[in-house]
């Protein structure tokens, strides 16, 4: 494949160009009020106040695209970190219960105490995801070493099912907020606005920079715990720091757009195929690919039953579920 032979900088530039094209297409496509491609460009640098189309681009579509980019990058980076920490190719926020735990925390705050606002729901998502992640690691014996991949995945499935059941119970108890919570659980960028963007981008920058910072340590973890320790890696701090970054990235993404899954499972494998096994290289590639996938999925979600919208989370599930089955069969056959 020609792309894999390109230098790392060349790969990133090509992917960034593809991301820009995807974002531009998303700005003007499938709108109830016609938006021309040039309207989308003009709205970015000199908006005409009398143009409804340009107001749609600036006030509705642009924050939606930017949030989709950040959410995709966050979830992809979280998946890379989780697979690096556990040395498990099936690890991802959706498979190992973090998404479900974050969704439970978010649903509880949204249903019982909605006055907390976005900050409160973000913290609740992080706490819920952290508790679920801790239980999965405990039940799956993830820190003991050895080949516990199957046990870890089973623990993740069990905790995810438990969190999903508790989330449904919360929705039944708080019927007044049920409609909003159900829409949120489907995973959609429909309500993404500048307010959400303002709350998300600082956390996104901190989380992604932190992920790049621990990338060299994730490389050493591939050699095994004993070899990594002999090379000067503090396993406890790397695993604690990596786990905190995962919760930060996933919690902020889920609290912004809902329970979008499978990005953290699918994208790391694609990035390895394109950029190799070095985390310092394939982690940035994974971030860009994750952003592309979410933006494309959001664009497709508007096209399927136009003018109504399908949740982007459903599109990603249709893509990710068969890939997960393929990975499971590949690991077991």
PDB file of C-alpha atoms in Angstrom, residues 39 42-56 58:
ATOM      1  CA  UNK A  39     -21.611  29.549   1.502  1.00  0.00           C
ATOM      2  CA  UNK A  42     -17.639  32.275   3.264  1.00  0.00           C
ATOM      3  CA  UNK A  43     -19.214  31.635   6.662  1.00  0.00           C
ATOM      4  CA  UNK A  44     -15.796  30.647   8.027  1.00  0.00           C
ATOM      5  CA  UNK A  45     -14.047  33.973   7.440  1.00  0.00           C
ATOM      6  CA  UNK A  46     -16.586  36.707   6.541  1.00  0.00           C
ATOM      7  CA  UNK A  47     -20.168  35.809   7.288  1.00  0.00           C
ATOM      8  CA  UNK A  48     -22.984  37.718   5.605  1.00  0.00           C
ATOM      9  CA  UNK A  49     -25.466  38.614   8.365  1.00  0.00           C
ATOM     10  CA  UNK A  50     -28.340  38.573   5.850  1.00  0.00           C
ATOM     11  CA  UNK A  51     -27.616  35.026   4.664  1.00  0.00           C
ATOM     12  CA  UNK A  52     -29.657  32.344   6.413  1.00  0.00           C
ATOM     13  CA  UNK A  53     -27.464  29.653   4.871  1.00  0.00           C
ATOM     14  CA  UNK A  54     -24.321  31.153   6.335  1.00  0.00           C
ATOM     15  CA  UNK A  55     -25.974  31.488   9.747  1.00  0.00           C
ATOM     16  CA  UNK A  56     -26.821  27.774   9.581  1.00  0.00           C
ATOM     17  CA  UNK A  58     -21.727  29.208  11.508  1.00  0.00           C
TER      18      UNK A  58
END
